[in-house]
Amino acid sequence: MSTSQADNFRYDVCIVGLKCWDYFRGVPNPRYIGGIETDMVTLAKLLAESGLSVAFVVYDEGQNDVETIDGVDIYKTFAHDEGLPVLRLVHPRGTKLIQTLRAVNARSVLQMGAGVLTGWGVIACHGARPRQRFIFLAGSDSDCLTKLPFLSRVQERILYRFGLKRADIVVAQTTGQAQLLAQNFSISNAPVIRLPSRLNATPAAVESPIPIESARLQVLWVGRLVAIKRPEWLVDLAQSHGEVDFYLAGSANAESPFEKDIIERAQSVPNLSLLGRVAADQMQALYQRADLLLNTSELEGFPATILEALSVGTPIVTTFDPGGFIARYSAGATVTTQQELSAVLTDSDLRTKLDDWADQARELFAHEFSPEVGVRRVRAVLESA
């Protein structure tokens, strides 16, 4: 008997991930792209496979009220642009989310990433009868900073802080995040877990622009074209290293002058291939055929791109080492400047190091981030709630 049945709840857990509908449907190029969306859908499916009853809440995008995909019951709530500006913060976003979560009636509700959903989620859970447990998962280091740099509106910051302080459990992805939560929000002893990662493609079944074998170094960069990810570093490197092949996979969620400038610059560099948004069933082939994954982000949580690369043994060269795992396992190189990145690419022993890093990358993933390990850790948090 599941926990939900024993306690008169309909579900063991409900995950709130409003932008995830396309990921469940397997849309090759989802409307919204991001690591949180990938993480949440993967987690939901794996928890369902492990025997829990799982619900999921997404935007109303014209689908049925409830859809079931891969064992997960997916409920729609409000539409992305529904309601009047300013007022829609309360209705329909607050009122409909509360209504949906109470109708779902899950023992625990999980929500990831700072925003108004954190506050509304707590209000929905703590006012429900029977009372539901609200669990917040930090999506990025920025969620743990006092200034909350990505929450531009006062009402967003108020609702987020309200929910964060009242959540039944706050989960960090790294020890650094746990320390920031304690320092900035007086949230002590936040459990540190990494959500499970799993790719769904078979590399040999899809084509890839990266050759299977090449004497030239093949460097892959994956992410959204936004300033915090610093894709301009990739363009600069490609311009300086004509002997290396670079691949840029990604775009912004919305067109911006920054994205336009990056694309225009990249198009003028002959050894830099712009791949745009790459379908999910092609990503594993990209990771596997690349000699290394380059991450140039200034601030992150625990990038899904890093986990996906580690899962197939692709070394990481990164400016952001979540939890210090890359350095600890020698699964690649950590750098802080463009000059250090350049030095890695021109290292005469790089090919030998790549082989060693690849072995360590596989070991790191197996020990710390495999689906089995991740599900076991998440279930432990759910049981403790």
Coordinates of C-alpha atoms in Angstrom, one line a residue, residues 13 50 76 78 172 198 212 234 326:
V13 CA 3.9 13.3 -4.3
S50 CA 9.9 3.2 -8.2
K76 CA -3.3 21.6 -16.0
F78 CA -3.7 28.4 -15.5
A172 CA 20.0 22.1 -1.6
R198 CA 18.7 10.0 -17.3
I212 CA 32.7 9.9 -34.7
L234 CA 32.8 30.3 -26.5
I326 CA 34.6 17.8 -11.1

